[in-house]
CSV table of C-alpha atoms in Angstrom, one decimal:
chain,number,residue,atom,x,y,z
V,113,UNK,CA,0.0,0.0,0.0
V,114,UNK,CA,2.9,2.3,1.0
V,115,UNK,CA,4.5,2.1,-2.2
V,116,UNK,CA,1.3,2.5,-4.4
V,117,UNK,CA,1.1,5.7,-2.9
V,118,UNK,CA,4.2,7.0,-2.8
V,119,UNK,CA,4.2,6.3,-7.0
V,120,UNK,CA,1.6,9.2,-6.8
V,121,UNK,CA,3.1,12.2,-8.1
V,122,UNK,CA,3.9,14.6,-5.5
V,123,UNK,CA,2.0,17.9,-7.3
V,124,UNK,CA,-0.5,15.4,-7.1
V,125,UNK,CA,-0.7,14.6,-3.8
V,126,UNK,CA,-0.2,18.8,-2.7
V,127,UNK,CA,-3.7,19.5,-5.0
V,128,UNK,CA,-5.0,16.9,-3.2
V,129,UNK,CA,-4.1,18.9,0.2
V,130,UNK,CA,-4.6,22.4,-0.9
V,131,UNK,CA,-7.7,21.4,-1.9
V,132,UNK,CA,-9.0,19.9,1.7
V,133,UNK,CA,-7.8,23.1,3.1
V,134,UNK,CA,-10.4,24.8,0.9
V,135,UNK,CA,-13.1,22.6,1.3
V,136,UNK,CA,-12.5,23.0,5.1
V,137,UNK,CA,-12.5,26.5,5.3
V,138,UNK,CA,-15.6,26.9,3.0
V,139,UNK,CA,-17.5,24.8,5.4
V,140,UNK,CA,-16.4,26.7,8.3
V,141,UNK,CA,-17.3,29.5,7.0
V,142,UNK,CA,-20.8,28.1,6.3
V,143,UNK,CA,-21.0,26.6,9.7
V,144,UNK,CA,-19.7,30.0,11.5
V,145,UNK,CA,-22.2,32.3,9.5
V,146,UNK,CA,-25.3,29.5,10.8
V,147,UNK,CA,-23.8,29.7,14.1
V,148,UNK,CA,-23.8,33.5,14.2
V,149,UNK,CA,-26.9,34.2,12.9
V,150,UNK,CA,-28.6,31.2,14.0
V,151,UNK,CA,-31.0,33.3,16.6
V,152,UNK,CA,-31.5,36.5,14.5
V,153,UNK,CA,-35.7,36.6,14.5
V,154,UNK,CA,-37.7,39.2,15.0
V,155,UNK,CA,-35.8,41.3,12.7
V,156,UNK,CA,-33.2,41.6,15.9
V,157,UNK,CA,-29.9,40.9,14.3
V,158,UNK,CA,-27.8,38.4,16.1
V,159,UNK,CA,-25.8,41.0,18.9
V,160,UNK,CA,-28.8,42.6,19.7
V,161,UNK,CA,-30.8,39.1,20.0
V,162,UNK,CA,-28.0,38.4,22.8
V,163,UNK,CA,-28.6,41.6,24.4
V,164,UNK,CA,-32.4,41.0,24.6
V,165,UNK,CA,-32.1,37.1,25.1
V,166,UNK,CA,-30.5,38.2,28.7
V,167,UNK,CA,-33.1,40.7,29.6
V,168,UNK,CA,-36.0,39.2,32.2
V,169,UNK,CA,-38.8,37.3,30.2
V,170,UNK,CA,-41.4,40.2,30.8
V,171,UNK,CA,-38.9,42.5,29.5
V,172,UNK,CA,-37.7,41.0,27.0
V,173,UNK,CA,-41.3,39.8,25.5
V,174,UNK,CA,-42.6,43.6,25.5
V,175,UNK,CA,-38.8,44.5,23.2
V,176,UNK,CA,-39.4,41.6,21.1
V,177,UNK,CA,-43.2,43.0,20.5
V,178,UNK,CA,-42.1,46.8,20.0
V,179,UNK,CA,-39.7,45.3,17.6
V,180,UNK,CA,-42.0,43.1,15.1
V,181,UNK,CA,-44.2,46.2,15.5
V,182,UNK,CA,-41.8,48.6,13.8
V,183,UNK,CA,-40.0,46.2,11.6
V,184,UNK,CA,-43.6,45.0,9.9
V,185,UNK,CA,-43.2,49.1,9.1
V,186,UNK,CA,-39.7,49.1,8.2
V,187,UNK,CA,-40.3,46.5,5.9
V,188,UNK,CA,-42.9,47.7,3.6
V,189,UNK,CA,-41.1,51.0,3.9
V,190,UNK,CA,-38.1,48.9,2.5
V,191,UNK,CA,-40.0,47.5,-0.5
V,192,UNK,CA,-41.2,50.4,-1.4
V,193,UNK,CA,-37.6,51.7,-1.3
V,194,UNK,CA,-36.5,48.9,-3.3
V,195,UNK,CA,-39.3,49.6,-5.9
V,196,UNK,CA,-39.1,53.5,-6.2
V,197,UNK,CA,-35.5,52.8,-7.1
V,198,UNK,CA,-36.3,50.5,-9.9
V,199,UNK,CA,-38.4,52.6,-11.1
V,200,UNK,CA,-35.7,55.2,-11.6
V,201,UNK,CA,-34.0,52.7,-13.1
V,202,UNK,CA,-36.7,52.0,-15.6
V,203,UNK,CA,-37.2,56.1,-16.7
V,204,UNK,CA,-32.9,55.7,-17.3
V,205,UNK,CA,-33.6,52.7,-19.5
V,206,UNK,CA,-36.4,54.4,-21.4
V,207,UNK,CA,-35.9,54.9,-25.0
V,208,UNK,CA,-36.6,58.5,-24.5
V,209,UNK,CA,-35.0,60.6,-21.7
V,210,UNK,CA,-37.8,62.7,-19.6
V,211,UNK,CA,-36.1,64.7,-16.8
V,212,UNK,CA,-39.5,65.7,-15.5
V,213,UNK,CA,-40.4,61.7,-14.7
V,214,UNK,CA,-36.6,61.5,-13.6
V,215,UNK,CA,-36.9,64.2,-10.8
V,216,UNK,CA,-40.1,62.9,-9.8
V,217,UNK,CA,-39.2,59.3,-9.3
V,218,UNK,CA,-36.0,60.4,-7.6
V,219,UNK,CA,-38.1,62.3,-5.5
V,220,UNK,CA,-40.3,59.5,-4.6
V,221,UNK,CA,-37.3,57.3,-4.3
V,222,UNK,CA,-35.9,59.4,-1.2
V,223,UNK,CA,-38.9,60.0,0.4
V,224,UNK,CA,-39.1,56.5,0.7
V,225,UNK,CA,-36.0,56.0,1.9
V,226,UNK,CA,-36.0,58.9,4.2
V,227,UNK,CA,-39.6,56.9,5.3
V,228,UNK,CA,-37.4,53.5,5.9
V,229,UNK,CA,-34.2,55.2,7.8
V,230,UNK,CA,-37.0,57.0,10.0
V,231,UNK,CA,-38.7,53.8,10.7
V,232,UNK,CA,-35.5,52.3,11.6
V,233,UNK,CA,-34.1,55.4,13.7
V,234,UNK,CA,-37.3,55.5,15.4
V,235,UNK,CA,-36.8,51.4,16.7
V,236,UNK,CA,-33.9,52.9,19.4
V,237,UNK,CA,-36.3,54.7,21.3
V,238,UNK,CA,-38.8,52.3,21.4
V,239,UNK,CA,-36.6,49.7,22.5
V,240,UNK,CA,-34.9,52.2,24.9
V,241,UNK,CA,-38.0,53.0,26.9
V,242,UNK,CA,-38.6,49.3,27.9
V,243,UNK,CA,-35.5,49.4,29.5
V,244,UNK,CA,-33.9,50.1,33.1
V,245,UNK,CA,-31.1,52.5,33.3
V,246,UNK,CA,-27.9,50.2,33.4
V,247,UNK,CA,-29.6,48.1,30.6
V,248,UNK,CA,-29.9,51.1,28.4
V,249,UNK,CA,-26.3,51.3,28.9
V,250,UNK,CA,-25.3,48.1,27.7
V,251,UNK,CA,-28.0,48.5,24.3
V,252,UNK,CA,-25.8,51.8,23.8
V,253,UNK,CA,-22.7,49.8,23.7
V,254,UNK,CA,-24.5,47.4,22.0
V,255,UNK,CA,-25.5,49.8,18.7
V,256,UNK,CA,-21.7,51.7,19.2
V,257,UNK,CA,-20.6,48.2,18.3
V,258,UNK,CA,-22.7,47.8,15.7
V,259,UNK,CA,-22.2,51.0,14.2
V,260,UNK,CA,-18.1,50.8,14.3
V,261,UNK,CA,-18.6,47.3,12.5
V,262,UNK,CA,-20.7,48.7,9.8
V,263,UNK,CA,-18.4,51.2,9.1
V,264,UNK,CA,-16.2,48.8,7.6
V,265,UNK,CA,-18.4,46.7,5.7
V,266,UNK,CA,-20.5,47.1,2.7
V,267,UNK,CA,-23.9,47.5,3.0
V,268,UNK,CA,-26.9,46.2,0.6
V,269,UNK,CA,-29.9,48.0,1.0
């Protein structure tokens, strides 16, 4: 057995290797992202779902309702976002070029937005009034986290 492999060519035998290493880290990569986001529900991304898994259950059921009341909002907010921008994108692909439609549906395109970052800005207070003081504390150094890490990263919308 020994010899039969060691008659493998050796550039075959590193492919072989290189490519476990791949396979390995794609899979822990797929198995890291599940494990991350694994509790994200309630439109509550996964480091604020640990911040409001540790809260007391009365507590943390009132947050968990303020947020599936706002994000239902922020939602259709966001879809209409999504569709005021293609329809931008439709008057550019137009065989004719009308600047009046263009203004318009940019216009409607960031009043919707402006409609979604309001319904998203206006989540922190709701969440903030459930909370005790040293609580609010830790959800500020919660979103200051989440804020620096988004600075790095692109965003879709």
């Amino acid at each position: 057995m020994s010899d039969r492999f060691s008659a493998v060519p050796r550039w075959l035998k590193i492919t072989l290797a290189v490519s476990l290493v791949i396979n390995f880290l794609i899979i822990g990569f797929g198995v890291g992202a599940a494990w991350r986001f694994h509790g994200a529900r309630d439109g509550i991304n996964s480091r604020l779902q640990q911040f409001v898994s540790q809260l007391e259950e009365p507590k943390r059921t009132r947050v968990r309702a303020v947020v599936r009341e706002k994000m239902a909002t922020f939602r259709r907010y966001r879809r209409e976002t999504r569709q005021a921008r293609r329809d931008v994108l439709e008057i550019l692909r137009a065989g004719t070029y009308d600047a009046a439609a263009l203004d318009a549906a940019k216009q409607r395109a960031f009043e919707a937005f402006k409609r979604s970052h309001n319904a998203r800005i206006d989540l922190v207070p709701a969440i903030a009034s459930e909370l005790s003081a040293q609580e609010r504390i830790v959800f500020a150094d919660n979103l200051e986290r989440l804020i620096l890490r988004r600075r790095w990263r692109k965003r879709r919308d």
